[in-house]
Each structure stands twice: as structure tokens, then as C-alpha cells.
Tab-separated table of C-alpha atoms and ligand atoms in Angstrom:
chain	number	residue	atom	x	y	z
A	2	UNK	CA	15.951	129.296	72.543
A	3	UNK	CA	15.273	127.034	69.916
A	4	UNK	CA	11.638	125.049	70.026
A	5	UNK	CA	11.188	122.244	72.848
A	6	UNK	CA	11.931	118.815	71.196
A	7	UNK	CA	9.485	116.480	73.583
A	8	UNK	CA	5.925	116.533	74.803
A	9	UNK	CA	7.195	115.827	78.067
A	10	UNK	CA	9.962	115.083	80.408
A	11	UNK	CA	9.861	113.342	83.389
A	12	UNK	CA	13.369	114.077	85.802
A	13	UNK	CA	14.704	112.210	88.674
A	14	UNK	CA	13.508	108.668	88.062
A	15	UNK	CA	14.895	105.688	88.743
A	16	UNK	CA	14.285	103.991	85.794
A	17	UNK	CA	13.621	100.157	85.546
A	18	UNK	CA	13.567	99.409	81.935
A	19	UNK	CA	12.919	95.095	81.684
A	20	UNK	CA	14.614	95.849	78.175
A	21	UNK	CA	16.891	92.101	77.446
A	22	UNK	CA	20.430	93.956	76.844
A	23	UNK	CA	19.652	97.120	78.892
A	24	UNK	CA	23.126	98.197	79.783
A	25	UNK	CA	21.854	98.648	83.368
A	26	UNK	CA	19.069	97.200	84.415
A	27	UNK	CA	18.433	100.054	87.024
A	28	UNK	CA	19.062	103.608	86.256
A	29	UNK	CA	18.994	105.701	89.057
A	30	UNK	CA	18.738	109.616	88.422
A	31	UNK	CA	17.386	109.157	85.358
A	32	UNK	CA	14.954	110.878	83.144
A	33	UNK	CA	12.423	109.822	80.445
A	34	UNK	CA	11.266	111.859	77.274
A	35	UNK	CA	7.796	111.348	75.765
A	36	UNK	CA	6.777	112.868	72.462
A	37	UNK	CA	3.842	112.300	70.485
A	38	UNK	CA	2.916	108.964	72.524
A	39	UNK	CA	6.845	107.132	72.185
A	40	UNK	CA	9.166	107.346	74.457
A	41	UNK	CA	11.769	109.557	72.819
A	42	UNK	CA	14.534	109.456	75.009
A	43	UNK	CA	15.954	107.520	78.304
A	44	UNK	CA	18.969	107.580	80.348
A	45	UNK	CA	20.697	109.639	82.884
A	46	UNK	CA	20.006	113.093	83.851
A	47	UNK	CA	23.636	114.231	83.090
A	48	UNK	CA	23.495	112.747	79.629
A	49	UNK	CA	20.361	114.730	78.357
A	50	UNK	CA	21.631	116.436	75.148
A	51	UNK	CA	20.386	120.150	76.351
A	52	UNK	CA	18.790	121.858	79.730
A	53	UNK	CA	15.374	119.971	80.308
A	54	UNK	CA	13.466	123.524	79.475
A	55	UNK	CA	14.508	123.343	76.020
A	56	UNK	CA	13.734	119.810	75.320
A	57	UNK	CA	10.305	119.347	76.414
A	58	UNK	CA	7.098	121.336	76.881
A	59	UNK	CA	6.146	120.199	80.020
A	60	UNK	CA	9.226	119.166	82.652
A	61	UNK	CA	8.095	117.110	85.924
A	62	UNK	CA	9.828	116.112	88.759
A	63	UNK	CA	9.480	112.975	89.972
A	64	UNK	CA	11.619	112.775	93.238
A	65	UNK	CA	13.307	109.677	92.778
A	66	UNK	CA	10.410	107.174	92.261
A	67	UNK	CA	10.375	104.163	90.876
A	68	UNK	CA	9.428	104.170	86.768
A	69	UNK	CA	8.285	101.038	84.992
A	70	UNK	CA	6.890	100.291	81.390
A	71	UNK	CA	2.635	100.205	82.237
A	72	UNK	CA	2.140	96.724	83.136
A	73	UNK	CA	0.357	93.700	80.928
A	74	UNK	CA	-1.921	91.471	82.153
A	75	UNK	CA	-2.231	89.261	79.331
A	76	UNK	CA	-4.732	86.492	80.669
A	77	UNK	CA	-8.104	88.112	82.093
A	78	UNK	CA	-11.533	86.926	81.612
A	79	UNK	CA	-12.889	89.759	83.006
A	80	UNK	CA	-15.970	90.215	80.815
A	81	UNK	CA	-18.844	88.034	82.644
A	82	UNK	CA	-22.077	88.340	84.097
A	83	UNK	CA	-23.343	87.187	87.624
A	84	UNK	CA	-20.743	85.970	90.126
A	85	UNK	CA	-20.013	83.001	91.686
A	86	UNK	CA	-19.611	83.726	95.667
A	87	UNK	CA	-21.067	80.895	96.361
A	88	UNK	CA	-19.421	78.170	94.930
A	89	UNK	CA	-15.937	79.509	96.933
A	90	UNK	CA	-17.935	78.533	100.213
A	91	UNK	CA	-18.901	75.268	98.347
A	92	UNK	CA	-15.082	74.935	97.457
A	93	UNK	CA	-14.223	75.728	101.001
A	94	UNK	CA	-15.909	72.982	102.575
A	95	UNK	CA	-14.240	70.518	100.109
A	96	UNK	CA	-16.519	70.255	97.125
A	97	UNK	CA	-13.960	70.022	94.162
A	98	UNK	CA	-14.017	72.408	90.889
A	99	UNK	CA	-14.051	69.862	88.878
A	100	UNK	CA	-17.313	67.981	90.825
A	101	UNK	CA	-19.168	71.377	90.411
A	102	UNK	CA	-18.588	71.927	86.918
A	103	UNK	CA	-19.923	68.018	86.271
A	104	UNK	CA	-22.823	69.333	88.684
A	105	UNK	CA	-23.637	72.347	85.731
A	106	UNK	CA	-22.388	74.741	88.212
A	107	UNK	CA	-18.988	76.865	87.606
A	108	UNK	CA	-18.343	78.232	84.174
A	109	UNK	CA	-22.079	77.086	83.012
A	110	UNK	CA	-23.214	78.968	85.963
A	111	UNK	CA	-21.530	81.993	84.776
A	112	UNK	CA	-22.397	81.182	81.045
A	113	UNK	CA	-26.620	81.445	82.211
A	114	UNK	CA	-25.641	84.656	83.802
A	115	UNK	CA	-23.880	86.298	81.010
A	116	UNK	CA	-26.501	85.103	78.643
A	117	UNK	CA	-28.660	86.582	80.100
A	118	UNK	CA	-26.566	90.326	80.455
A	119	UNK	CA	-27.481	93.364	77.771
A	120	UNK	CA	-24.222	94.537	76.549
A	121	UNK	CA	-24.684	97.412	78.255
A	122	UNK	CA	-25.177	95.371	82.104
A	123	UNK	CA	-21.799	93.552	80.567
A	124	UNK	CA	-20.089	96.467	79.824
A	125	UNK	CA	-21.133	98.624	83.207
A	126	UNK	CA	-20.227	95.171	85.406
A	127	UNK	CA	-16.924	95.127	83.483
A	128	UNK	CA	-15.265	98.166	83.240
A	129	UNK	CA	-14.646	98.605	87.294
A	130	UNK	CA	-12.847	95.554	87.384
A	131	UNK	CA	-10.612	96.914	84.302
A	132	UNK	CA	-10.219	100.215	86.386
A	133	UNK	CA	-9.175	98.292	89.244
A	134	UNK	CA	-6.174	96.532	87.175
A	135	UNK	CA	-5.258	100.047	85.809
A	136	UNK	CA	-5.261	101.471	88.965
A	137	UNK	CA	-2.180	98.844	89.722
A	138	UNK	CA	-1.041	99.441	86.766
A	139	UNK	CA	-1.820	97.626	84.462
A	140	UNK	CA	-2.304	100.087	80.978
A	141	UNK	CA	-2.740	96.727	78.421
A	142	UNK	CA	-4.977	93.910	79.233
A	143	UNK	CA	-6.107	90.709	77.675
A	144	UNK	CA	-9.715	89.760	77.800
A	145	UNK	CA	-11.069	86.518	76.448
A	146	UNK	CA	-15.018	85.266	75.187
A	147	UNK	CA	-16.251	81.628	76.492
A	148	UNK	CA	-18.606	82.677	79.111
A	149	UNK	CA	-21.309	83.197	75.902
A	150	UNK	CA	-20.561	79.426	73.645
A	151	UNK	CA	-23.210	80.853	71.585
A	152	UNK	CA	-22.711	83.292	68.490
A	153	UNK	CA	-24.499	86.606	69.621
A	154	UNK	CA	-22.995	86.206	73.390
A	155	UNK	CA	-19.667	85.790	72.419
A	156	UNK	CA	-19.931	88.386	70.116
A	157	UNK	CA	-21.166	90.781	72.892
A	158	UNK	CA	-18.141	89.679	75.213
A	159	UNK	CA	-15.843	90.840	72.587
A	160	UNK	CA	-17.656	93.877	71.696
A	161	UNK	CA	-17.915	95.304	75.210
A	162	UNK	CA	-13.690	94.060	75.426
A	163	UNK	CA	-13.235	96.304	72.286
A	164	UNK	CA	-15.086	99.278	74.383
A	165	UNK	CA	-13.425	99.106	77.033
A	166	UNK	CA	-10.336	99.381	74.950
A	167	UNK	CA	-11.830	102.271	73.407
A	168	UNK	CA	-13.006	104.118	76.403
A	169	UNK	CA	-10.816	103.592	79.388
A	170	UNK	CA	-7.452	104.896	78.466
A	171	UNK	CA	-5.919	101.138	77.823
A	172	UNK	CA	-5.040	98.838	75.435
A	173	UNK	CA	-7.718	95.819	75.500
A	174	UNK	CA	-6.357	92.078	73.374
A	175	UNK	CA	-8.890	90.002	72.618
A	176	UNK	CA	-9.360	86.223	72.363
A	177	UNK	CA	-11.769	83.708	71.144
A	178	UNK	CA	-12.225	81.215	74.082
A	179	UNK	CA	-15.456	79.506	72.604
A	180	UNK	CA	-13.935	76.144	73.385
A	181	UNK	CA	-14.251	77.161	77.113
A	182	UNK	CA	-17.138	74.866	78.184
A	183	UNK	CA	-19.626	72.393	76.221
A	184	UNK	CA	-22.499	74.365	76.457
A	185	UNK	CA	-26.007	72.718	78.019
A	186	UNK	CA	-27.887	72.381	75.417
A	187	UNK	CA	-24.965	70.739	73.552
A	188	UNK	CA	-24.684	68.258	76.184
A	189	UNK	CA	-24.973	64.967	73.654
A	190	UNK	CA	-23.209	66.606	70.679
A	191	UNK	CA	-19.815	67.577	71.621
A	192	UNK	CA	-18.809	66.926	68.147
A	193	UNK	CA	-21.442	69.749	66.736
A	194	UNK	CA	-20.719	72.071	68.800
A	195	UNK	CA	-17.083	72.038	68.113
A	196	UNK	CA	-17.912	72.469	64.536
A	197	UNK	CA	-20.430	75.071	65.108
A	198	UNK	CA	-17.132	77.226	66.762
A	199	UNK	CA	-14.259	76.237	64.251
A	200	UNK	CA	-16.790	76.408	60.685
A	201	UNK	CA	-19.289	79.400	61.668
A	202	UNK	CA	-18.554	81.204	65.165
A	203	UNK	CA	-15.130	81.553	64.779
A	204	UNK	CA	-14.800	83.112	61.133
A	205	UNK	CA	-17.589	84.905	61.852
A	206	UNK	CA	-16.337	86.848	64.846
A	207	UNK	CA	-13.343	86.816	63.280
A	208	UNK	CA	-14.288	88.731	59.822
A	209	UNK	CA	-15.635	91.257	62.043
A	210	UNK	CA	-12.474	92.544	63.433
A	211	UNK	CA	-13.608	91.095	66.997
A	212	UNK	CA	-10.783	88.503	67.700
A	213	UNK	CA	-7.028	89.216	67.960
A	214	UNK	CA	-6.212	85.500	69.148
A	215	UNK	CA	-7.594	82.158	70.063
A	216	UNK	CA	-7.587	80.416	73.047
A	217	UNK	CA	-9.464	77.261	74.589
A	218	UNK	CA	-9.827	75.233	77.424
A	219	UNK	CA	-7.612	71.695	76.877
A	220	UNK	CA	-8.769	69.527	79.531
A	221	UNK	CA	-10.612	66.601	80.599
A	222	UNK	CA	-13.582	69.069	82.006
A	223	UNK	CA	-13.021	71.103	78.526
A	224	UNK	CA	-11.669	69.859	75.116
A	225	UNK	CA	-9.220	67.291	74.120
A	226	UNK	CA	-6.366	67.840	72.097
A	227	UNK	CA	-7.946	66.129	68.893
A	228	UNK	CA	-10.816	68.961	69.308
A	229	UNK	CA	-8.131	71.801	70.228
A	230	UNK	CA	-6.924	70.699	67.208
A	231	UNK	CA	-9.304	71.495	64.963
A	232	UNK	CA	-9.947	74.771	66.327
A	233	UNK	CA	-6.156	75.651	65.618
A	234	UNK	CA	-6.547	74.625	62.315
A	235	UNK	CA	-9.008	77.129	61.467
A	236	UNK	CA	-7.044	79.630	63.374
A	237	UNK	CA	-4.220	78.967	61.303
A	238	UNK	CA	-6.704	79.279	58.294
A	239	UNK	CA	-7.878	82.584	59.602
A	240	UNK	CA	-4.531	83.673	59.925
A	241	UNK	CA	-4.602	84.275	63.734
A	242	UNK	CA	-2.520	83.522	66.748
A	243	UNK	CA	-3.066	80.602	69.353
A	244	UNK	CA	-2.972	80.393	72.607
A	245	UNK	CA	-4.014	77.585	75.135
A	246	UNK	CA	-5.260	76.980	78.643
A	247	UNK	CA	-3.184	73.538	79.256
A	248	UNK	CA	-1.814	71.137	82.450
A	249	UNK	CA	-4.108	73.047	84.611
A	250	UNK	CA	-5.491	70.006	86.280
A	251	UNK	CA	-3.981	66.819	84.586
A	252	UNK	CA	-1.666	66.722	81.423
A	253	UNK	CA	-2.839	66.356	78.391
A	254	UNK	CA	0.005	67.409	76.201
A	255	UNK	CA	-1.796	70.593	75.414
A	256	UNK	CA	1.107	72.542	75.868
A	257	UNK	CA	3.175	70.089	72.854
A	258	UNK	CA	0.065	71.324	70.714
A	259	UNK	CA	0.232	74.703	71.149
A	260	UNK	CA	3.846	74.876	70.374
A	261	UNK	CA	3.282	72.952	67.440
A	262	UNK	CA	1.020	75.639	66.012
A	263	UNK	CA	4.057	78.256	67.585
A	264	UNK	CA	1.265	79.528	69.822
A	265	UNK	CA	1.817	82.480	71.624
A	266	UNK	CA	1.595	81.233	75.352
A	267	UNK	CA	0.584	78.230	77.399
A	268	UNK	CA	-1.426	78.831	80.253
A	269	UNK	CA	-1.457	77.720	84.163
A	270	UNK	CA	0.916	74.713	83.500
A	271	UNK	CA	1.201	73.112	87.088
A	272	UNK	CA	0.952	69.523	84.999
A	273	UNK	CA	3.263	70.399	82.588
A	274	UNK	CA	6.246	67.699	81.659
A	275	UNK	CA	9.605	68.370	80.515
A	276	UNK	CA	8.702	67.332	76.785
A	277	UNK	CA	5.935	70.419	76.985
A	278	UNK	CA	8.673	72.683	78.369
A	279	UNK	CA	11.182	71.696	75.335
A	280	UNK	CA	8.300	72.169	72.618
A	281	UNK	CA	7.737	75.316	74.556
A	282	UNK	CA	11.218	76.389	74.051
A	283	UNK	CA	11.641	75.277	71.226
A	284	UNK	CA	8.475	76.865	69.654
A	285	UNK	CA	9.557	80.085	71.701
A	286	UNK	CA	6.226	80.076	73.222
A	287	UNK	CA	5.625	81.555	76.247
A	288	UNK	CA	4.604	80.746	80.075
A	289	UNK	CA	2.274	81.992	81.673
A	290	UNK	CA	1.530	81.745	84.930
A	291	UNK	CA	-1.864	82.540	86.949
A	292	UNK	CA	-0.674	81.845	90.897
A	293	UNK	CA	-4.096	83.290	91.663
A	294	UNK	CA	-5.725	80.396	90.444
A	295	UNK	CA	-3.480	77.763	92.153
A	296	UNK	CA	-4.123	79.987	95.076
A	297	UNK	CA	-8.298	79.920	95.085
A	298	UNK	CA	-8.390	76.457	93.825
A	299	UNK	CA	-6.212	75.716	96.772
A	300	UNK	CA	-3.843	73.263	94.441
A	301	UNK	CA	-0.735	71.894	95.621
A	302	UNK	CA	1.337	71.072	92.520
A	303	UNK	CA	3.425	73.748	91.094
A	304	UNK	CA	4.514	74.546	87.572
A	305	UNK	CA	7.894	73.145	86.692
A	306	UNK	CA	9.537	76.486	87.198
A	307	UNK	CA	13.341	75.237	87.521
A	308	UNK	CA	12.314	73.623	84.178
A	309	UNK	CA	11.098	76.758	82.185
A	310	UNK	CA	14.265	78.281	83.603
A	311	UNK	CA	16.267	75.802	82.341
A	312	UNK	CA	15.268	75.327	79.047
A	313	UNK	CA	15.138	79.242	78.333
A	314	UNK	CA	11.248	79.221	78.190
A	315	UNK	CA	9.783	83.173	78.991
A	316	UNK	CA	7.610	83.174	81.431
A	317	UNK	CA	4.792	85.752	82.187
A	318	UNK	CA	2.505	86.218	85.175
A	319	UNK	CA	-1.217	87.564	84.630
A	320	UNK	CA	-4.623	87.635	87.122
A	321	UNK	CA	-6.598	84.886	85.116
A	322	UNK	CA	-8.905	87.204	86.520
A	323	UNK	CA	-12.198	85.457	86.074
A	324	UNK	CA	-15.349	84.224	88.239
A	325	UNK	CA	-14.512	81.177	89.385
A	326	UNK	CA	-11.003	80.673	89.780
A	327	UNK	CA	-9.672	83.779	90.126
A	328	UNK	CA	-11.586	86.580	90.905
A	329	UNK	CA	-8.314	88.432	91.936
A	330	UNK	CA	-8.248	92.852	90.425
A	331	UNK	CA	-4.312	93.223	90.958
A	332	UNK	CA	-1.766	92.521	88.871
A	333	UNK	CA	0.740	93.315	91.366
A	334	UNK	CA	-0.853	91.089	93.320
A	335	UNK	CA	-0.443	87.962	91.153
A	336	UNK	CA	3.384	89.451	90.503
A	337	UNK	CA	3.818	89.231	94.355
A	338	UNK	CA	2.235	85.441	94.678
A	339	UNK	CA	4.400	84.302	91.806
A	340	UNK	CA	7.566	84.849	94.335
A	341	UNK	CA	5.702	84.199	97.142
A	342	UNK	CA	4.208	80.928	95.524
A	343	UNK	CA	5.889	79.379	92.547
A	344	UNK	CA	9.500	80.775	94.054
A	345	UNK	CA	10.014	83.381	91.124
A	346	UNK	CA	12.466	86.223	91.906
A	347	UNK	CA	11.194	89.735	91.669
A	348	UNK	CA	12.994	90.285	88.613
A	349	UNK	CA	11.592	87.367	87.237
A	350	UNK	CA	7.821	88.198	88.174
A	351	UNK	CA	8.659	91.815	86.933
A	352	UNK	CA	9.610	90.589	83.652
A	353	UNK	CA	6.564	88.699	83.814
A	354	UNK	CA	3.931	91.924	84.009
A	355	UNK	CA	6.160	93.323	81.336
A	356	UNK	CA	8.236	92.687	78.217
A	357	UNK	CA	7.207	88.554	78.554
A	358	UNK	CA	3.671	89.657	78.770
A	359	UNK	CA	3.864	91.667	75.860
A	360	UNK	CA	5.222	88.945	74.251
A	361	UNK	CA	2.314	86.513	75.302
A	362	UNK	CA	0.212	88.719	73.716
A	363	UNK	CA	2.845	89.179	70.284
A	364	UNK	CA	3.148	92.957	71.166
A	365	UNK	CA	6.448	94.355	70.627
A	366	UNK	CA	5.746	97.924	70.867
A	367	UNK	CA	5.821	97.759	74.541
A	368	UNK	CA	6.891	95.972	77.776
A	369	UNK	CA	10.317	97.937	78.236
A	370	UNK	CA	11.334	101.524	79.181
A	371	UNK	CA	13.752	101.585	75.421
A	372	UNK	CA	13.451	104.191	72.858
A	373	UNK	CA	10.919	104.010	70.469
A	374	UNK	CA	8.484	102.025	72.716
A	375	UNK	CA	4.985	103.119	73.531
A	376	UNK	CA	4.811	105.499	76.417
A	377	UNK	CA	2.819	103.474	78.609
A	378	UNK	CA	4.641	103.871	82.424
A	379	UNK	CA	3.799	103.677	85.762
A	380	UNK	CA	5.189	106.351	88.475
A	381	UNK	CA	4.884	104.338	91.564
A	382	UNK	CA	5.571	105.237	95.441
A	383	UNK	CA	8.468	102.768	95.737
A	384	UNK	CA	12.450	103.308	95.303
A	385	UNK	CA	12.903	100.047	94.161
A	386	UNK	CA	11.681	97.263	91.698
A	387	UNK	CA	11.117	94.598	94.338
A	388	UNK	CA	9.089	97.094	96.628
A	389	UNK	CA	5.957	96.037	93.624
A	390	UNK	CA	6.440	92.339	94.757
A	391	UNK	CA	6.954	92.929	98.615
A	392	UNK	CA	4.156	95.172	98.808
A	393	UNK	CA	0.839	92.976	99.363
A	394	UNK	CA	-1.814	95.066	98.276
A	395	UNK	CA	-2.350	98.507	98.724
A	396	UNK	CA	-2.694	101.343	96.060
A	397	UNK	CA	0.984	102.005	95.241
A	398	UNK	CA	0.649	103.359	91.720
A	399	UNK	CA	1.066	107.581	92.147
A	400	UNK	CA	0.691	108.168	88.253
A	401	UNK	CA	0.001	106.327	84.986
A	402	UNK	CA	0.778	107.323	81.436
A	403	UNK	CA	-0.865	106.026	78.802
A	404	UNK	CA	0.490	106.858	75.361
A	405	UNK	CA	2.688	109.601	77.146
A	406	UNK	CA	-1.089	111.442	78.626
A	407	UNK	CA	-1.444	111.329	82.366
A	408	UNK	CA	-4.617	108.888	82.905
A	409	UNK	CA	-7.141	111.051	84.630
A	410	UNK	CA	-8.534	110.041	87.829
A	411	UNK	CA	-11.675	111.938	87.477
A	412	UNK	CA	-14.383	110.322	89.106
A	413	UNK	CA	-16.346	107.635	86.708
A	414	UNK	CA	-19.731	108.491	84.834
A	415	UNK	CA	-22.857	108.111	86.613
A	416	UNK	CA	-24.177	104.574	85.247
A	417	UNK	CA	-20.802	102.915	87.361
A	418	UNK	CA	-21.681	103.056	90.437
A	419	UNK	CA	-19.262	100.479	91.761
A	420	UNK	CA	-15.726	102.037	89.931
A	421	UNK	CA	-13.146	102.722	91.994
B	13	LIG	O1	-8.481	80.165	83.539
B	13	LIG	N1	-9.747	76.997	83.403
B	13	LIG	C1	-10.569	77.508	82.690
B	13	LIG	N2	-10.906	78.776	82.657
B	13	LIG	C2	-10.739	79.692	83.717
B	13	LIG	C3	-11.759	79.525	84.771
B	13	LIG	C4	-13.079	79.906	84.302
B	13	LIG	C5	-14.140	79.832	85.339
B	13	LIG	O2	-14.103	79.006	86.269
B	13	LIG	O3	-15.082	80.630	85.178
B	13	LIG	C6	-9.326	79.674	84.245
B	13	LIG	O4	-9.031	79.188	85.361
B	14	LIG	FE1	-8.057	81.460	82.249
């Protein structure tokens, strides 16, 4: 017998791949090699070039469950102290987000409280909310700064991000969100501050291998284009990507500016304009969209999805998971309330937690089920792709693979006393 080819093979999937010119999109009796963290080989079982003992080391069944590439959420904020209960009851009975961020309440609030976190309070309050997106299966997440505004918080956002990425079996993005909030003691000197970020935060964070991408918050409760601007600049200097919350509550053209700097997404969009969606497209920047925060802010408007479609745009789906407006720990969950919501089809929200995703995030190692790709998958208790859409809730990932190794589900260390 001549030496097994593949770490591992997985038989009797049904294989959804989200790859662009997959022959079929659905492969039912299917199988999947992994070797040496890649995914070495797909396609049918009765095309595999030998008997599955001789290919791989280790051979699994999988009874005919459902197989996707490990899901991307590629818009979290999920590194904060504190939490902001509260103001949801205060939002409930009709006080507006924007009134309670004028009030120094919402991200402020959360700004005092992370401030005020050791890295290590950050890093234990963090990682079960990262262990709850895994456990839906998400294997690659974004996280973004901004709850800090200040040089040593931000830095300690970013740094805990990074561990997380180190020690939870995932891939962790970063991005630099100082433009989130004007900070308090900034109040009178907007202009400073945004100088302080673009001339000395930013490049410093930067130079110390902290920040992957940079984001901000374009809006008339956050920063206007003219000071977006300037940060984009410098991230152009730098040499890194942009990204950009924009149209979240009014439009300010943010999403025109991000494409003009060929940013890598715009984010939330329910203001955005058809000449944002044709920069968009034309800029091949991608949409993202957070239905979790249209859903807790209880908005009305909805991104212009027959637009997007329209004018080719990609569009993602992520948790926004954050604080204030979207405290929300499943991805599948936000892939469910983008069809249930904003009117996406499965496929459409499935392409979202995938290959778009990955692109929001410039990753093209991943996203799809093809050759060659990173062995990130999820085995999930469903038959079908649309089950992970239909399905509200509930835990229905049965295995996770990160870089071709089974995530363990040993029971977390001692100082988390709140993972799952
Ligand atoms: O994506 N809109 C700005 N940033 C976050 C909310 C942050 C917060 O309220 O803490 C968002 O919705
Ligand atoms: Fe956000």
C-alpha cells in the first residue's frame, strides 16, 4: 500500500462550496481532503483517485451533513468593557441613539468602561463572546479599536484582538476605529483630536504590527467626510486598507469616499444612494450588512438591496457585534435576519458569511470549499444550505475545523467563568 496522501478525509458530505464558478453549487455525496491545513481535494465520492484508506490518515464519516467553508464575521466590535443594558430599556421607551450619545451616554459610556479595563479584565470579558461566534461557526472574525480614543486603550483593544487570535483556534482581523467617537475630554477640539489619531495614534499602532485595516465612524454623531478624509490619507500613507461605517443614520456620501480610496467594505448602508452603490461597484468595494443593528435600533429604512444587486456590488452580512447596537453572538443569526429582514435569499446571506466576507476583509485564502483554500469548515446538523438561515438560533454546528484540526470543545480555563 503505498503511504496515505492526506491528513484527513472527511466522506459523505454534501458539500456547499460558495466558490463563483463552482460547477455545482451543491455536491451531494461528496468528500473533502485536508492535508497539512489546505484543503487538498473536493468532489464526489466516486471520483476520489484511490480507496479513502490509502489517501488519508484519518477517514471520517460524516453521514450526509451539510459542509461549509468556517464562516467570517468580518464586522465585530467585540473587544469592550462594561455593558450597556440599560440604555436598551432607555431605547425601548423611545429615547433615541442618537439623543443618548449627545447625552455622553452610548459609545462614551462604553469608552469610561473600557478605560478603565486591565487587558487582562478585556481579554477574560472578550474571549466568551468570540467562543460564542465560533461555536456558530464562525472560525475568522474581525474585531475593531474605538471604544479606547486614547493611545494606550486602543492599543490594549488590539492587543487582547491579536490574543484572541492567538489563543482560541481562529483567525482574528484587526481595525483601527479611533475615529469612533470624539472623546470627552476632546469635547472643544475636534480638530486635535483628529490629528492626534491620523499623525501619532495611528502610525504608532500601526508600526507595531497591531492594525490590519482602518475603519471610522462617518456620521453626523461621528466624523465628517473632510475628517474621514484625512484619516484615509494616512492610511494610504501607511500602506493599509480602508474601510468605513457609512449611511447608517443619514447620508453623508461616506460610502463615495471609501470607494474612492478602493476601500474594502462599506458598512450598515440603510442611507445609501444609487451614486454610493455605483462608486461601490465601481471601486469593487464591498457591502456589508449588520441587520442586527437595524434590528436593536428598531430602524425602518432598509439598505438599497435591489440596488447592490443591480449594480453587481458583493454584499456580506456580519454581527456588528458590539455594546450598544448590536450585542447579538451569532453569525447565523444575522445570516438568518438578512433574509428575514433586508429580503436576501439564503444563497445570498450564505455568500455573505463566506467568500464576500472574506473579501471584506481582503482574504483570499478562504471563504469557499475549492482546492488550495484554508481548511477552515463547519460540519453542521442540517442537509441543506438554507436549513443555516431557517434555523433561528439554536446550536447547529456538530464540528469545526480550523486549519484542517478539529477545534476542541474542552471546557475553558478557570479565569472564564462565563465561556460557553
Ligand atoms: O457599528 N455606529 C457606530 N458603531 C457601532 C456602534 C457602537 C456602539 O454603540 O457602541 C455600530 O453600530
Ligand atoms: Fe460597527
Amino acid at each position: 500500500m503505498s503511504e496515505p496522501r492526506w491528513d484527513r478525509l472527511l466522506l459523505n458530505a454534501t458539500l456547499a462550496s460558495f466558490e463563483e464558478d463552482a460547477q455545482e453549487p451543491l455536491i451531494e455525496g461528496g468528500a473533502i481532503g485536508l492535508h497539512r491545513g489546505r484543503i487538498a481535494w473536493t468532489g464526489r465520492m466516486d471520483n476520489l483517485p484511490a480507496a479513502p484508506d490509502e489517501l488519508a490518515v484519518t477517514v471520517e464519516s460524516v453521514d450526509g451533513a451539510l459542509i461549509t467553508p468556517g464562516l467570517i464575521d468580518c464586522h465585530t466590535h467585540l473587544v469592550f468593557g462594561g455593558d450597556r443594558a440599560g440604555e436598551f430599556e432607555l431605547r425601548l421607551n423611545g429615547t433615541s441613539y442618537e439623543d443618548i450619545a449627545r447625552a455622553g451616554g452610548g459609545i462614551a459610556a462604553t469608552v469610561s468602561a473600557t478605560r478603565e479595563a486591565s487587558e487582562e479584565q478585556l481579554y477574560a470579558q472578550s474571549v466568551p463572546r468570540a467562543r460564542a461566534l465560533r461555536a456558530d461557526g464562525a472560525t475568522t472574525l474581525e474585531i475593531k479599536s474605538g471604544y479606547g480614543l486614547e493611545l494606550e486603550t486602543e492599543r490594549r483593544m488590539l492587543r487582547v484582538a491579536r490574543r484572541i487570535g492567538r489563543d482560541q483556534s481562529m483567525t482574528v482581523r484587526t481595525s483601527f476605529l479611533g475615529l469612533h467617537a470624539l472623546p470627552p475630554e476632546y469635547r472643544d477640539h475636534r480638530e486635535e483630536y483628529v490629528t492626534l489619531v491620523c499623525d501619532s495614534i495611528l502610525p504608532e499602532l500601526a508600526a507595531e504590527g497591531l492594525v490590519d485595516a482602518v475603519d471610522a465612524f462617518c456620521e453626523n454623531i461621528g466624523f465628517s467626510r473632510e475628517e474621514v478624509r484625512r484619516l484615509f490619507e494616512r492610511a494610504r500613507q501607511l500602506g493599509l486598507p480602508v474601510k468605513l461605517h457609512a449611511e447608517q443614520l443619514s447620508d453623508l456620501d461616506g460610502a463615495a469616499l471609501v470607494a474612492e480610496y478602493g476601500g474594502l467594505s462599506a458598512d450598515h448602508l440603510e442611507y445609501l444612494g444609487e451614486s454610493g452603490v455605483r462608486a461601490m461597484a465601481t471601486a469593487g468595494t464591498v457591502a456589508v450588512l449588520l441587520p442586527g443593528a437595524f434590528h436593536v435600533l428598531r430602524e425602518t429604512r432598509l439598505p438599497p438591496i435591489a440596488l447592490l444587486r443591480q449594480y453587481g456590488v458583493p454584499m456580506a452580512v456580519a454581527t456588528d457585534c458590539n455594546p450598544g447596537t448590536s450585542p447579538m453572538l451569532s453569525l447565523r443569526l444575522a445570516a438568518s435576519m438578512a433574509c428575514t429582514l433586508f429580503r436576501l435569499t439564503p444563497t445570498e446571506a450564505l455568500r455573505g458569511v463566506t467568500v464576500n466576507a472574506a473579501r471584506a476583509l481582503g482574504l483570499s485564502d478562504r471563504g469557499t470549499l475549492k482546492t488550495g483554500q484554508r481548511a477552515d469548515l463547519v460540519v453542521w446538523n442540517a442537509r441543506q444550505p438554507a436549513e443555516l438561515c431557517y434555523w433561528v438560533g439554536g446550536g447547529l454546528a456538530h464540528r469545526i475545523y480550523v486549519a484542517g484540526e478539529p477545534v476542541s470543545r474542552r471546557k475553558p480555563s478557570r479565569h472564564l467563568p462565563n465561556a460557553s
